[in-house]
CSV table of C-alpha atoms in Angstrom, one decimal:
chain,number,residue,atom,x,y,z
A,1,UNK,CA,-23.8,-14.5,-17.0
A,2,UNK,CA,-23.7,-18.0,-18.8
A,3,UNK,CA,-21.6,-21.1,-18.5
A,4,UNK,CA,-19.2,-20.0,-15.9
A,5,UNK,CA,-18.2,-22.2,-13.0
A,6,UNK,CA,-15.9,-22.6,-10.6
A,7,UNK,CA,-15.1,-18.4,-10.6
A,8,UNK,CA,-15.5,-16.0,-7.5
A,9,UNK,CA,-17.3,-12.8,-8.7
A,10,UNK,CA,-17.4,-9.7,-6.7
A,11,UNK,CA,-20.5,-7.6,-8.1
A,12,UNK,CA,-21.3,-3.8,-7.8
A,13,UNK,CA,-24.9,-3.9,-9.4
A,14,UNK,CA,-28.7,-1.8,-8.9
A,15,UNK,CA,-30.9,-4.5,-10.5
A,16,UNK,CA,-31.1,-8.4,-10.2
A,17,UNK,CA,-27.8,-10.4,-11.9
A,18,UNK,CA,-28.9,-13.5,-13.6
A,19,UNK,CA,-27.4,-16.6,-14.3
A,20,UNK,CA,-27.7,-19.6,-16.4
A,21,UNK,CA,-25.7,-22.5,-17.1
A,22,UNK,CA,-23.2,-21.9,-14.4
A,23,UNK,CA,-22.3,-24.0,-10.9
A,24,UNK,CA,-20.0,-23.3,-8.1
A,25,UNK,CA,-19.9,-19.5,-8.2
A,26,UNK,CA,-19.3,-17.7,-5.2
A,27,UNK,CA,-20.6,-14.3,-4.9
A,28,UNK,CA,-19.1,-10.9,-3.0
A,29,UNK,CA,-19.4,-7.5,-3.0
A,30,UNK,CA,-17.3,-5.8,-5.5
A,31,UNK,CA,-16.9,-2.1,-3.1
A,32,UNK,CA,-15.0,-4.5,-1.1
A,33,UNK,CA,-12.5,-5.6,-3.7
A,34,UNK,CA,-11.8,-2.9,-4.9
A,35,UNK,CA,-10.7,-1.1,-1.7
A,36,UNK,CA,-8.5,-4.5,-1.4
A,37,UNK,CA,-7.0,-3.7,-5.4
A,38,UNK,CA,-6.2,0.1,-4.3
A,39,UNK,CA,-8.5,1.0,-6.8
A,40,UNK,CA,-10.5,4.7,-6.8
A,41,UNK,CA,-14.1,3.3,-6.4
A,42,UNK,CA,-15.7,6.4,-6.9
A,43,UNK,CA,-14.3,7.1,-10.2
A,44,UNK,CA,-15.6,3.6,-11.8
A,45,UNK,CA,-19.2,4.1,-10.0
A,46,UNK,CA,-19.3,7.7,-12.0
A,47,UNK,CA,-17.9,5.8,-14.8
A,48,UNK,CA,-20.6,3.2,-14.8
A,49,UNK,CA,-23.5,5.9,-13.2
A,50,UNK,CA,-24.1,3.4,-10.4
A,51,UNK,CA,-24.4,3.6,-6.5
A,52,UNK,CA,-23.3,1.8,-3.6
A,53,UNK,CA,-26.6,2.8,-1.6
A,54,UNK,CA,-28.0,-0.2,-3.2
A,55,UNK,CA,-25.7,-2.9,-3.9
A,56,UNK,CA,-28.0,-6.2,-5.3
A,57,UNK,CA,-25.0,-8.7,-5.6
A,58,UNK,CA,-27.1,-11.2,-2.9
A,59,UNK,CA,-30.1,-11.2,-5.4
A,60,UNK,CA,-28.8,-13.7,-7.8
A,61,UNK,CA,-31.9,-15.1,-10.2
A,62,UNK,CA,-30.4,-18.7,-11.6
A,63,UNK,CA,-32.6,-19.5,-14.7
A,64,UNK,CA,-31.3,-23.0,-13.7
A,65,UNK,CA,-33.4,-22.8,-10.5
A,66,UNK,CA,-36.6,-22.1,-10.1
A,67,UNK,CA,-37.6,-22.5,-6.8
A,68,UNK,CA,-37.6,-20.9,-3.6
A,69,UNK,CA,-34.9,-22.6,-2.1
A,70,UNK,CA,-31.1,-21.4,-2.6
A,71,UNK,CA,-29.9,-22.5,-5.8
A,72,UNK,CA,-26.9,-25.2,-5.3
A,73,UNK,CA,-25.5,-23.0,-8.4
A,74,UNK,CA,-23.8,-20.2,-6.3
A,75,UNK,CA,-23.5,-18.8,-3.0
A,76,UNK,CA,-21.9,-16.3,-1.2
A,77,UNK,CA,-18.7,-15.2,0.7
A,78,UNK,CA,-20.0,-14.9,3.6
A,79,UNK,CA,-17.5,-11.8,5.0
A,80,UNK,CA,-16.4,-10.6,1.4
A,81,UNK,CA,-13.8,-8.2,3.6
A,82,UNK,CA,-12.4,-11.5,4.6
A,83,UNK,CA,-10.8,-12.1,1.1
A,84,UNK,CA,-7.4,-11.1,0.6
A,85,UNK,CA,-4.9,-11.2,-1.9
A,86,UNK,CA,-2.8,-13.8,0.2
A,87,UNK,CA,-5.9,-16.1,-0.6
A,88,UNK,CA,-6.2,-15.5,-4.3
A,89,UNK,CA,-2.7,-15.9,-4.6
A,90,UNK,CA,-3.1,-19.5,-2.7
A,91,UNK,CA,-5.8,-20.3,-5.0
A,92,UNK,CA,-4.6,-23.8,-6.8
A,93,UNK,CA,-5.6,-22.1,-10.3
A,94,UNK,CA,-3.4,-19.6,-10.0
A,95,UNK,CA,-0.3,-21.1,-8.6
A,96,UNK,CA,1.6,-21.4,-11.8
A,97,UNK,CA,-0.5,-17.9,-13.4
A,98,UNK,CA,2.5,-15.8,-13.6
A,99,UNK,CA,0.3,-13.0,-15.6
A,100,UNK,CA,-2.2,-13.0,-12.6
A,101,UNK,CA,0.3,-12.7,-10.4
A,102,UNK,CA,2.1,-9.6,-11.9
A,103,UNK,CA,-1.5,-7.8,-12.5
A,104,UNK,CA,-2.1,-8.7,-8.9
A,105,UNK,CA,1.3,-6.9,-8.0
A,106,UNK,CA,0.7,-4.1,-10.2
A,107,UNK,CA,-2.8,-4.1,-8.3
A,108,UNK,CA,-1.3,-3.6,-4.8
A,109,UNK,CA,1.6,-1.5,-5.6
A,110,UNK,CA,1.7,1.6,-3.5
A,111,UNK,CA,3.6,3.8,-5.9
A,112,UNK,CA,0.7,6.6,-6.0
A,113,UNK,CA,0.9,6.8,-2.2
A,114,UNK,CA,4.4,8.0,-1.7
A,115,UNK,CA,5.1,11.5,-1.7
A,116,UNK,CA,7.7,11.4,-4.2
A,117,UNK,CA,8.3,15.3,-3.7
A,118,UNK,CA,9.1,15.1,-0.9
A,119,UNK,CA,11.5,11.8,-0.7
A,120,UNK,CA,15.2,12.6,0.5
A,121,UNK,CA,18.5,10.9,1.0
A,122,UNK,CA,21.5,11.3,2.5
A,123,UNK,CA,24.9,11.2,0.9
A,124,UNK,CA,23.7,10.9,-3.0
A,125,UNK,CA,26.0,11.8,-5.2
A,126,UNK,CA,23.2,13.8,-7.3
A,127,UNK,CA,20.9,15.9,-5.5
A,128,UNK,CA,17.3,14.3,-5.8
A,129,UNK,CA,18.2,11.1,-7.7
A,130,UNK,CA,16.5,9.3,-5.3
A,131,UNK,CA,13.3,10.4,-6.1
A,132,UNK,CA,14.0,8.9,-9.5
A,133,UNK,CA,13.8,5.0,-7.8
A,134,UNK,CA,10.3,5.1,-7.2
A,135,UNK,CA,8.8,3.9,-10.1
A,136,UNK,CA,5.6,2.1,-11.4
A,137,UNK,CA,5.8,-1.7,-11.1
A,138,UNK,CA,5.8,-2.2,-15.3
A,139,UNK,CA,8.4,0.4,-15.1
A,140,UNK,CA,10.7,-1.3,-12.2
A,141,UNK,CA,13.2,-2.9,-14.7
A,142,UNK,CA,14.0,0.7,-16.2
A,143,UNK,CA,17.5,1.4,-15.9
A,144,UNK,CA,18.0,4.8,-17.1
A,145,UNK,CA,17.1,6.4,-13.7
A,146,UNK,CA,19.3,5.2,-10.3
A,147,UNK,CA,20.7,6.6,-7.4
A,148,UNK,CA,24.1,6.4,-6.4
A,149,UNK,CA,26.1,6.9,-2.9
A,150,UNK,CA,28.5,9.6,-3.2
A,151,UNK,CA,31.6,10.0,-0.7
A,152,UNK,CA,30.9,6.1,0.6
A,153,UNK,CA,28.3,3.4,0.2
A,154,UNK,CA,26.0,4.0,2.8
A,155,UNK,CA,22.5,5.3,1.6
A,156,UNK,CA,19.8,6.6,4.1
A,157,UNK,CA,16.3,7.5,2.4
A,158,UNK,CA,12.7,9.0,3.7
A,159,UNK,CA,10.4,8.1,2.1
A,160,UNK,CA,7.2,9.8,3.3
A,161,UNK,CA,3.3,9.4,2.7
A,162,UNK,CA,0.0,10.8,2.0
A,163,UNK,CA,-1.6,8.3,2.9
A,164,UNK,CA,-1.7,5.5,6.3
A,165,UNK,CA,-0.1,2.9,4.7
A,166,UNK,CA,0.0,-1.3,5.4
A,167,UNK,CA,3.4,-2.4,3.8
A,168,UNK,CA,3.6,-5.9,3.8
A,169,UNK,CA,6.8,-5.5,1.8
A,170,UNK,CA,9.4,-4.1,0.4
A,171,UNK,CA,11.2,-4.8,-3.3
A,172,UNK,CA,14.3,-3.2,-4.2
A,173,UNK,CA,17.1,-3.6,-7.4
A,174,UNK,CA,20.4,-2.9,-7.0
A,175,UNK,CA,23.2,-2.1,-9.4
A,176,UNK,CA,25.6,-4.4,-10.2
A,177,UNK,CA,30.0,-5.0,-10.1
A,178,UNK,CA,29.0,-5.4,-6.3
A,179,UNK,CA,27.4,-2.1,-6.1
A,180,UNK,CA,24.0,-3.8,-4.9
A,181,UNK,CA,23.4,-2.9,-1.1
A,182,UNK,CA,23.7,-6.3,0.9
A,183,UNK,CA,21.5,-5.2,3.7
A,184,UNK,CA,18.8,-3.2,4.9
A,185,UNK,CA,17.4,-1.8,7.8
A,186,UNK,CA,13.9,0.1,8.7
A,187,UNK,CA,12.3,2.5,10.4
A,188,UNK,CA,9.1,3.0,10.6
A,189,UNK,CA,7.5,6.6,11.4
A,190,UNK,CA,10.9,8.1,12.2
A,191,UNK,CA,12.0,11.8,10.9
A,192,UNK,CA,15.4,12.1,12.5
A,193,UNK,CA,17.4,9.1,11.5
A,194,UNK,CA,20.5,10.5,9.8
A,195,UNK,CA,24.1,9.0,9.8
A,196,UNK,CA,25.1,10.7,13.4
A,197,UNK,CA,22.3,8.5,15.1
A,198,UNK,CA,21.3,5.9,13.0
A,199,UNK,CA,24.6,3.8,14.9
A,200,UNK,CA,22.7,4.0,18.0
A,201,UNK,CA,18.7,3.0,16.8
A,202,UNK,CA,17.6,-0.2,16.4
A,203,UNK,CA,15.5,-0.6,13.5
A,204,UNK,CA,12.0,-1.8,13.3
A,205,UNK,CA,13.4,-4.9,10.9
A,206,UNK,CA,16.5,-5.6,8.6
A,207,UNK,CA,17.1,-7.9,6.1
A,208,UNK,CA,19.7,-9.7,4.3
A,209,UNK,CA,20.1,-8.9,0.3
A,210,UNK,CA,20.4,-10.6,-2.3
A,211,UNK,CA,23.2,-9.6,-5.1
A,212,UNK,CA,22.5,-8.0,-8.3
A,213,UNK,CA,23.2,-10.9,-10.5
A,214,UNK,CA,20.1,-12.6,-9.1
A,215,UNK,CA,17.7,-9.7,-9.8
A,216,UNK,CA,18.2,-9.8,-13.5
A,217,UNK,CA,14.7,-11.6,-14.2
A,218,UNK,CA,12.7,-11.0,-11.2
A,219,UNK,CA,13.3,-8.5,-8.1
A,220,UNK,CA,13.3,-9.6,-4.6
A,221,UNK,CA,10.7,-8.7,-2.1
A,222,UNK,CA,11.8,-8.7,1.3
A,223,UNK,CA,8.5,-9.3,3.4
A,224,UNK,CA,7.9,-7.1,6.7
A,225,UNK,CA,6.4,-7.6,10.4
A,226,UNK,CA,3.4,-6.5,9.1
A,227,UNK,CA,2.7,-5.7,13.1
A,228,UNK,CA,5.4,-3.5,13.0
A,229,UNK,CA,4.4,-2.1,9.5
A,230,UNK,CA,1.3,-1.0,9.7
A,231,UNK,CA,-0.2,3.3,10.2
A,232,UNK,CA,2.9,4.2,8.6
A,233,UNK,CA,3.2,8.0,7.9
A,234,UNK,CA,6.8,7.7,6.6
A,235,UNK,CA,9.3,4.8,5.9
A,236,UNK,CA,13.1,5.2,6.4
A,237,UNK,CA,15.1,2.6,4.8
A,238,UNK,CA,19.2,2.7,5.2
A,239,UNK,CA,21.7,0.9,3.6
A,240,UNK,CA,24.4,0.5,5.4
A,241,UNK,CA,27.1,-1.5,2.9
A,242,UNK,CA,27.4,-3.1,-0.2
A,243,UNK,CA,28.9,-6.4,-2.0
A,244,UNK,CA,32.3,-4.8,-2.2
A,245,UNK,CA,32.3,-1.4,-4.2
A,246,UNK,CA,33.3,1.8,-3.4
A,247,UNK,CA,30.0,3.4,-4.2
A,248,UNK,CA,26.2,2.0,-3.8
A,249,UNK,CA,23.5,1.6,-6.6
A,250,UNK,CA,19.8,1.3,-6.0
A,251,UNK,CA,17.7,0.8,-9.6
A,252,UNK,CA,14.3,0.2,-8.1
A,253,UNK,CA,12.5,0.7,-4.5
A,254,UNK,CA,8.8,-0.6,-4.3
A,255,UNK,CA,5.9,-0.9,-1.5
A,256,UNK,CA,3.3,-3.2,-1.8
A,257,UNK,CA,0.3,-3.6,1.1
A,258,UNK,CA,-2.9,-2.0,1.7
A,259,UNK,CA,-3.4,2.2,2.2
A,260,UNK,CA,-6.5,3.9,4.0
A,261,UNK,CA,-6.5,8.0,3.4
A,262,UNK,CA,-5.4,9.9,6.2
A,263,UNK,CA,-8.0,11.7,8.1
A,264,UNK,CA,-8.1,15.7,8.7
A,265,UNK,CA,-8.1,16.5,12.5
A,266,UNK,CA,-10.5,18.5,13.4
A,267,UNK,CA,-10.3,22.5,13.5
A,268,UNK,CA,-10.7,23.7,17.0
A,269,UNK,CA,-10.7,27.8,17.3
A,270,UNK,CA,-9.2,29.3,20.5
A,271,UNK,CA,-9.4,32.7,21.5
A,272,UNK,CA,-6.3,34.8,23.1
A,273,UNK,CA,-6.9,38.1,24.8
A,274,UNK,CA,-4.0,40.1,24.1
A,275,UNK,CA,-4.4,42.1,27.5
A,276,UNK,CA,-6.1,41.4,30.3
A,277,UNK,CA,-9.2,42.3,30.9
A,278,UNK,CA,-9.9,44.1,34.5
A,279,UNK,CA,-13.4,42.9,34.8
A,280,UNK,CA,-12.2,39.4,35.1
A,281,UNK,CA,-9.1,39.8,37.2
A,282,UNK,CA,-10.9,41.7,39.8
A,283,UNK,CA,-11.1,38.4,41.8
A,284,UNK,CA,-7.6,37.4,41.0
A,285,UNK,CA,-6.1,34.8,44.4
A,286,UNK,CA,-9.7,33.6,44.8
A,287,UNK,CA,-10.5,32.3,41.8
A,288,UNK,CA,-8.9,30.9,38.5
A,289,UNK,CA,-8.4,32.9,35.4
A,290,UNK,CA,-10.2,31.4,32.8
A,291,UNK,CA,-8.2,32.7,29.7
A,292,UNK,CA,-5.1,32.4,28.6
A,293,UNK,CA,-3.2,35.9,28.7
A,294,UNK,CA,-0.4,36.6,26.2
């Protein structure tokens, strides 16, 4: 690398990086990035026929400093899992970066972890649209695709995972002529909230909304408990009125956080004897049977 400064550079390497002609540099380790970015490491290792088993991003050799001392050029993050995308984001350079900011959107999106399949709603006036909401971040402004409320404009949607999901928050476009929902609620790793008992639950958070009319540009994120919103195995989100119309519209529903891929449990065989057998019931009142008996 030459002439760079003032740049934090998160390296996946198997030989020595060099530098030359560059100051303030801070140095990390790029496997932790990109679990941070959502990003499928082990694609871009085979991509770039490297491995993690020997990650040299501490051995940098500055050409500007030939000595045994650390070079005053660079030095590294001390926890690299520390960084976080809160922190980039505060990062003076990019407070006004509008680009880096969308890319660092598209970068923590967690479209790919919902299990679009098997998404449902309650009372939508065509069967499935809902599924059609979920969309890529470049494609949230599409508005060929919605989901409408059919008898009413209440809207309750699951939206469940394959993976254990962080959702820090939650971004949603609604139609407009006051069709926009005007609040939501949540709840978080629930399968039986329907409109006969949601009445009677008190959601995990709920938000205010904003109208349609403001979402024409940019679309409002409304930022969770992340306490509250974290191991989630399924999101339920219902929208319980509007800003005056008959029927609801929702154009756009988007997570953004931080997954980690479930884990399998493990496979534990048991054995069932079908009838007993005499041998080991000979002692039956004395002593405890030992297997179950069907």
């Amino acid at each position: 690398m030459h002439n760079s400064k003032d740049s934090k550079i998160f390296l996946l390497v198997n030989s020595d990086p060099i530098i030359e002609g560059c100051d303030r540099l801070r140095i990390g380790d790029y496997t932790v990035s990109a679990k941070l970015f959502n990003r499928n490491l082990s694609d871009l290792i085979k991509a770039a026929n490297l491995s993690t088993e020997t990650n040299l991003f501490r051995n940098i050799q500055d050409f500007n400093w030939l000595r045994a001392e650390q070079s005053p050029h660079w030095s590294l993050i001390n926890d690299s899992s520390m960084v976080t995308v809160d922190s980039i984001l505060s990062e003076a350079k990019f407070a006004e970066d509008s680009d880096f900011k969308d890319w660092i959107r598209k970068c923590l999106e967690l479209f790919r972890q919902i299990d679009i399949p098997k998404v449902r709603c309650l009372n939508e006036s065509v069967p499935d649209s809902a599924k059609s909401v979920f969309k890529t971040w470049d494609n949230r402004f599409d508005t060929t695709l919605y989901l409408e409320s059919d008898v009413d404009e209440e809207l309750i949607i699951f939206i469940p995972f394959t993976a254990s999901l962080k959702v820090k928050s939650i971004a949603v476009r609604g139609g407009s002529d006051g069709q926009s929902p005007n609040l939501m609620k949540a709840f978080v790793n629930r399968e039986d909230v329907d409109f006969d008992t949601v009445g009677s639950m008190t959601p995990d958070q709920e938000w205010s909304m904003v109208s349609a009319q403001n979402t024409i540009k940019e679309i409002p994120e409304y930022p969770t408990r992340i306490a509250k919103f974290t191991a989630l195995r399924n999101l339920t989100l219902y929208f319980p009125s509007n800003f005056g119309a008959d029927t609801s519209v929702i154009l756009y529903i988007g997570l953004k956080g931080e997954h980690t891929e479930f884990t399998r449990d493990p496979i534990i065989n048991t054995v069932y004897e079908l009838s007993p057998n005499p041998a080991k019931l000979k002692n039956v009142g004395t002593e405890s049977v030992s297997n179950a008996i069907l």
